[in-house]
Structures are given as C-alpha cells and as structure tokens.
Short mmCIF file of C-alpha atoms in Angstrom, two decimals:
data_model
loop_
_atom_site.label_atom_id
_atom_site.label_comp_id
_atom_site.label_asym_id
_atom_site.label_seq_id
_atom_site.Cartn_x
_atom_site.Cartn_y
_atom_site.Cartn_z
CA MET O 12 24.16 -6.05 17.06
CA ARG O 13 21.17 -4.81 19.19
CA GLY O 14 20.57 -6.57 22.50
CA ASP O 15 17.33 -5.14 22.95
CA VAL O 16 15.65 -6.23 19.78
CA GLN O 17 15.11 -9.39 17.72
CA ILE O 18 14.00 -10.19 14.14
CA SER O 19 11.07 -12.96 13.76
CA TRP O 20 10.39 -14.64 10.41
CA GLU O 21 8.14 -17.35 12.33
CA ILE O 22 4.70 -17.49 10.87
CA PRO O 23 1.73 -18.52 13.04
CA ALA O 24 -0.72 -21.32 11.48
CA THR O 25 -4.03 -19.85 10.29
CA PRO O 26 -7.44 -21.34 10.68
CA PRO O 27 -8.77 -23.23 7.66
CA GLY O 28 -11.58 -21.31 5.07
CA LEU O 29 -12.63 -17.83 4.84
CA ALA O 30 -11.02 -16.77 7.95
CA GLY O 31 -7.47 -18.07 7.33
CA ARG O 32 -7.69 -16.65 4.00
CA LEU O 33 -8.50 -13.20 5.48
CA GLU O 34 -5.92 -13.46 8.06
CA ARG O 35 -3.31 -14.19 5.25
CA PHE O 36 -4.05 -11.41 3.26
CA MET O 37 -3.78 -8.93 6.05
CA GLY O 38 -0.61 -10.82 7.52
CA PRO O 39 -1.07 -13.53 10.15
CA GLY O 40 0.24 -13.12 13.72
CA LYS O 41 -0.64 -9.39 13.85
CA SER O 42 -0.05 -8.20 17.40
CA ARG O 43 -2.47 -6.15 19.58
CA SER O 44 -0.54 -3.25 19.46
CA GLU O 45 -0.14 -3.29 15.21
CA SER O 46 -3.97 -3.56 15.11
CA LEU O 47 -4.60 -0.79 17.47
CA VAL O 48 -2.11 1.58 15.56
CA GLU O 49 -3.86 0.39 12.44
CA THR O 50 -7.26 0.94 13.78
CA LEU O 51 -6.41 4.60 15.31
CA GLY O 52 -4.60 5.65 12.01
CA LEU O 53 -7.11 4.40 9.76
CA LEU O 54 -9.83 6.45 11.79
CA GLY O 55 -7.50 9.53 12.04
CA CYS O 56 -6.38 9.88 8.71
CA VAL O 57 -9.87 8.89 7.21
CA SER O 58 -11.40 11.63 9.11
CA LEU O 59 -9.02 13.92 8.00
CA LEU O 60 -9.58 12.97 4.26
CA ALA O 61 -13.19 13.19 4.74
CA ALA O 62 -13.07 16.59 6.28
CA GLY O 63 -10.54 17.74 3.51
CA LEU O 64 -12.77 16.51 0.79
CA TRP O 65 -15.83 17.94 2.14
CA THR O 66 -14.18 21.63 3.22
CA SER O 67 -12.73 21.82 -0.39
CA GLY O 68 -16.20 21.54 -2.01
CA ILE O 69 -15.46 18.65 -4.09
CA ALA O 70 -17.59 16.13 -2.44
CA ARG O 71 -20.54 18.21 -3.30
CA ASP O 72 -19.47 18.30 -7.12
CA LEU O 73 -18.96 14.75 -7.53
CA SER O 74 -21.54 12.35 -8.68
CA THR O 75 -22.86 9.66 -6.42
CA ALA O 76 -20.80 7.08 -8.25
CA GLN O 77 -17.75 9.25 -8.45
CA LEU O 78 -18.15 9.78 -4.77
CA VAL O 79 -18.21 6.13 -4.03
CA VAL O 80 -14.89 5.64 -5.96
CA VAL O 81 -13.02 8.02 -4.10
CA ALA O 82 -14.35 6.87 -0.75
CA LEU O 83 -13.52 3.22 -1.33
CA ALA O 84 -10.16 4.42 -2.80
CA GLY O 85 -9.11 6.63 0.23
CA LEU O 86 -10.11 3.78 2.53
CA ASP O 87 -8.37 1.24 0.70
CA LEU O 88 -5.07 3.33 0.34
CA ILE O 89 -4.77 4.51 4.07
CA GLY O 90 -5.76 1.01 5.20
CA GLY O 91 -3.07 -0.42 2.80
CA VAL O 92 -0.38 1.57 3.73
CA LEU O 93 -0.77 0.88 7.31
CA THR O 94 -1.76 -2.85 6.79
CA ASN O 95 1.32 -3.26 4.57
CA ALA O 96 3.73 -1.63 6.73
CA THR O 97 3.45 -4.30 9.67
CA ASN O 98 5.67 -6.77 11.02
CA ALA O 99 2.78 -9.45 10.02
CA ALA O 100 2.44 -8.40 6.59
CA LYS O 101 6.17 -8.19 6.36
CA ARG O 102 6.72 -11.76 7.28
CA TRP O 103 3.88 -13.17 5.25
CA TYR O 104 4.35 -11.31 1.96
CA HIS O 105 8.04 -11.68 1.79
CA ARG O 106 8.33 -15.19 3.20
CA ALA O 107 10.89 -17.82 1.78
CA ASP O 108 8.41 -19.27 -0.83
CA PRO O 109 9.10 -19.57 -4.66
CA GLY O 110 5.44 -18.22 -5.02
CA ALA O 111 5.86 -15.21 -3.08
CA ARG O 112 7.38 -12.91 -5.49
CA ARG O 113 4.41 -13.67 -8.02
CA ALA O 114 1.97 -12.93 -5.20
CA ARG O 115 3.41 -9.74 -4.68
CA LEU O 116 3.45 -8.78 -8.10
CA LEU O 117 -0.29 -10.00 -8.51
CA PHE O 118 -1.42 -7.89 -5.52
CA VAL O 119 0.24 -4.89 -7.28
CA SER O 120 -1.32 -5.61 -10.72
CA ALA O 121 -4.75 -5.94 -9.16
CA HIS O 122 -4.65 -2.06 -8.38
CA LEU O 123 -4.94 -1.47 -12.09
CA ILE O 124 -8.54 -1.39 -10.99
CA HIS O 125 -8.05 1.49 -8.53
CA LEU O 126 -6.64 3.71 -11.61
CA ALA O 127 -9.23 2.43 -14.05
CA ALA O 128 -12.13 3.42 -11.62
CA MET O 129 -10.49 6.81 -10.85
CA GLY O 130 -9.19 7.69 -14.38
CA LEU O 131 -12.36 6.59 -16.14
CA VAL O 132 -15.14 7.37 -13.32
CA VAL O 133 -13.82 10.09 -11.29
CA LEU O 134 -11.67 12.11 -13.72
CA SER O 135 -14.24 11.57 -16.57
CA GLY O 136 -12.38 9.16 -19.05
CA ASP O 137 -8.65 10.58 -18.55
CA LEU O 138 -6.86 7.89 -20.37
CA THR O 139 -3.58 9.75 -20.33
CA TRP O 140 -3.63 9.60 -16.64
CA THR O 141 -4.56 6.39 -16.50
CA LEU O 142 -2.25 4.87 -18.64
CA THR O 143 0.76 6.59 -17.57
CA ASN O 144 -0.06 5.70 -13.95
CA ALA O 145 -0.51 2.22 -14.79
CA ALA O 146 2.96 2.28 -16.59
CA LEU O 147 4.41 3.88 -13.53
CA LEU O 148 3.04 1.03 -11.38
CA LEU O 149 3.94 -1.84 -13.45
CA GLY O 150 7.40 -0.75 -14.34
CA GLY O 151 8.00 0.40 -10.94
CA ALA O 152 7.04 -2.55 -9.29
CA VAL O 153 9.19 -5.16 -11.69
CA THR O 154 12.16 -2.56 -10.83
CA VAL O 155 11.83 -3.00 -7.14
CA GLU O 156 11.09 -6.74 -7.30
CA TYR O 157 14.18 -7.59 -9.29
CA ALA O 158 16.60 -4.78 -7.63
CA PRO O 159 19.25 -6.37 -5.44
CA LEU O 160 17.99 -6.81 -2.08
CA HIS O 161 20.08 -4.42 -0.34
CA LEU O 162 18.95 -1.38 -2.89
CA ARG O 163 15.15 -2.31 -2.83
CA ARG O 164 14.27 0.35 -0.23
CA PRO O 165 16.09 3.34 -1.84
CA VAL O 166 15.26 2.16 -5.21
CA ALA O 167 11.18 2.01 -4.35
CA MET O 168 11.83 5.44 -2.62
CA ALA O 169 13.15 7.03 -6.03
CA LEU O 170 10.47 5.49 -7.85
CA LEU O 171 7.85 6.43 -5.40
CA THR O 172 9.48 10.13 -5.56
CA ALA O 173 9.43 10.20 -9.41
CA ALA O 174 5.54 9.06 -9.82
CA VAL O 175 4.69 11.72 -7.24
CA LEU O 176 6.82 14.59 -9.38
CA VAL O 177 5.18 13.01 -12.81
CA ASN O 178 1.74 13.45 -11.27
CA LEU O 179 2.15 16.75 -9.79
CA PHE O 180 3.43 18.32 -13.02
CA TRP O 181 2.25 16.45 -15.83
CA LEU O 182 -0.92 14.49 -14.66
CA PRO O 183 -2.70 17.26 -12.51
CA VAL O 184 -5.98 16.63 -11.03
CA PRO O 185 -8.06 18.54 -8.82
CA THR O 186 -6.29 19.74 -5.59
CA ALA O 187 -8.48 17.78 -3.35
CA LEU O 188 -7.71 14.51 -5.14
CA ALA O 189 -3.67 15.16 -4.95
CA TRP O 190 -3.63 12.48 -2.19
CA PHE O 191 -4.27 10.03 -4.30
CA ALA O 192 -0.94 9.13 -6.17
CA PRO O 193 1.30 9.81 -3.03
CA LEU O 194 -0.76 7.02 -0.89
CA PHE O 195 -1.00 4.79 -4.26
CA PHE O 196 2.65 4.44 -4.52
CA LEU O 197 3.32 4.46 -1.23
CA LYS O 198 1.27 1.66 -0.50
CA LEU O 199 2.47 -0.66 -3.36
CA LEU O 200 5.70 0.36 -4.07
CA VAL O 201 7.17 0.92 -0.58
CA CYS O 202 5.01 -0.61 1.88
CA HIS O 203 4.12 -3.88 -0.15
CA LEU O 204 6.93 -4.45 -2.24
CA VAL O 205 10.25 -3.53 -0.11
CA PRO O 206 11.36 -6.41 2.17
CA GLU O 207 12.05 -5.36 5.87
CA ALA O 208 12.93 -7.14 8.65
CA PRO O 209 9.95 -7.92 11.31
CA LEU O 210 11.64 -6.25 14.48
CA GLU O 211 10.22 -6.75 17.72
CA ARG O 212 11.45 -6.12 21.51
CA LYS O 213 13.21 -9.34 22.85
CA ARG O 214 11.03 -10.18 25.90
CA ASP O 215 14.05 -10.53 28.27
CA ALA O 216 15.41 -7.51 27.24
#
C-alpha cells in the first residue's frame, strides 16, 4: 500500500442541460492539470500530424471531402486517446452503474462511422479494409469487456497489437495514413474500455 497516493471514484455533480451532458461525455470533475495536459498534448500531436500530412504530399492529393474526413478523424482520435486516459473519464465510464457496460459498448460501436468514412471516402470504397476493421473493433470490444477484470489490460494490449499488425501487413494504406489504425484501436480498446483506478496524490502526503 502506497502512502502517497489514493484512489478516488467519487463523481462530482454535473449541471443540467447541454453543459452537463458535455461534461459527462468528457468525464465529470476533470482537474486543471488533466485539462492542461489534454490541451497541450492535442495541440502538439495535431501539429505533428498536420506537418506529417503536408510534408508527405498526401494532403495535396486528397479531395476536399477526403481531407476533411482525415482532419476530423485525426482530431477525434488524438483528443479521444488523451480524454479517455484521464481519471475523470475512468471514473465516469467505469462507474458502478448497471448501464455503464452498455454505454461503453455503444460508444465503441459509434466509431463504425469513422471506419465507414475512412474506408468509403478516403480509401475510395475499400470494403475489405472497412469490414475487416469493423470486425476487429467489435470482436475486440466484446472480448475486452467480458474478459475477467484483472486481465482486461493485457487482453486489450494483445488485441491492439493484433489489430495494428493486421493493418500493417494485410490492410495496407498510404504511409501517410498509417497512423489511423494504431490511434483508433488505442483510443477504443485500451483507453476507453480498460478500467483503471483513478489515482491521485494524497493532499496530506
């Protein structure tokens, strides 16, 4: 038992209406330091992604619609990796609530839209890429969610690694888009679905 840290599952109250729904979506009770890391991480990683897309030349080869999909996907995945890794998100999405599991699986399933947009718009109708990744996502999500609690982290890591390898060797995309699969499965199978204790420093430590 460490004396300098504590686990806090306490979820603060949220305001009514749209503001409350947004706060619950992001994770209620996010600390200033978490928000700072999210903001700086998002700005830094999005800048790197934008620079990479530009220097690779692919940005000039994409249509406006394709570029919009890529930009939105990049923003969502980078932001989602950071947000879902916070204590606030872990407390909310893994709270002791009968509907929490259903909410997590619905959240993951909603990302089939990302796969459809990338596969059908950016990759010009690549159904093999789209359907295979959809199967990897849904199968992986159910496997992680129903794995024994103490095994969910390594199970999620194994499935993330498998999904990345399948994409690298059997579902190739242009090199400048190779970031999509790792970030996609990292966000959903690991950051979102793995329950982790919300650790914080003891204030009297």
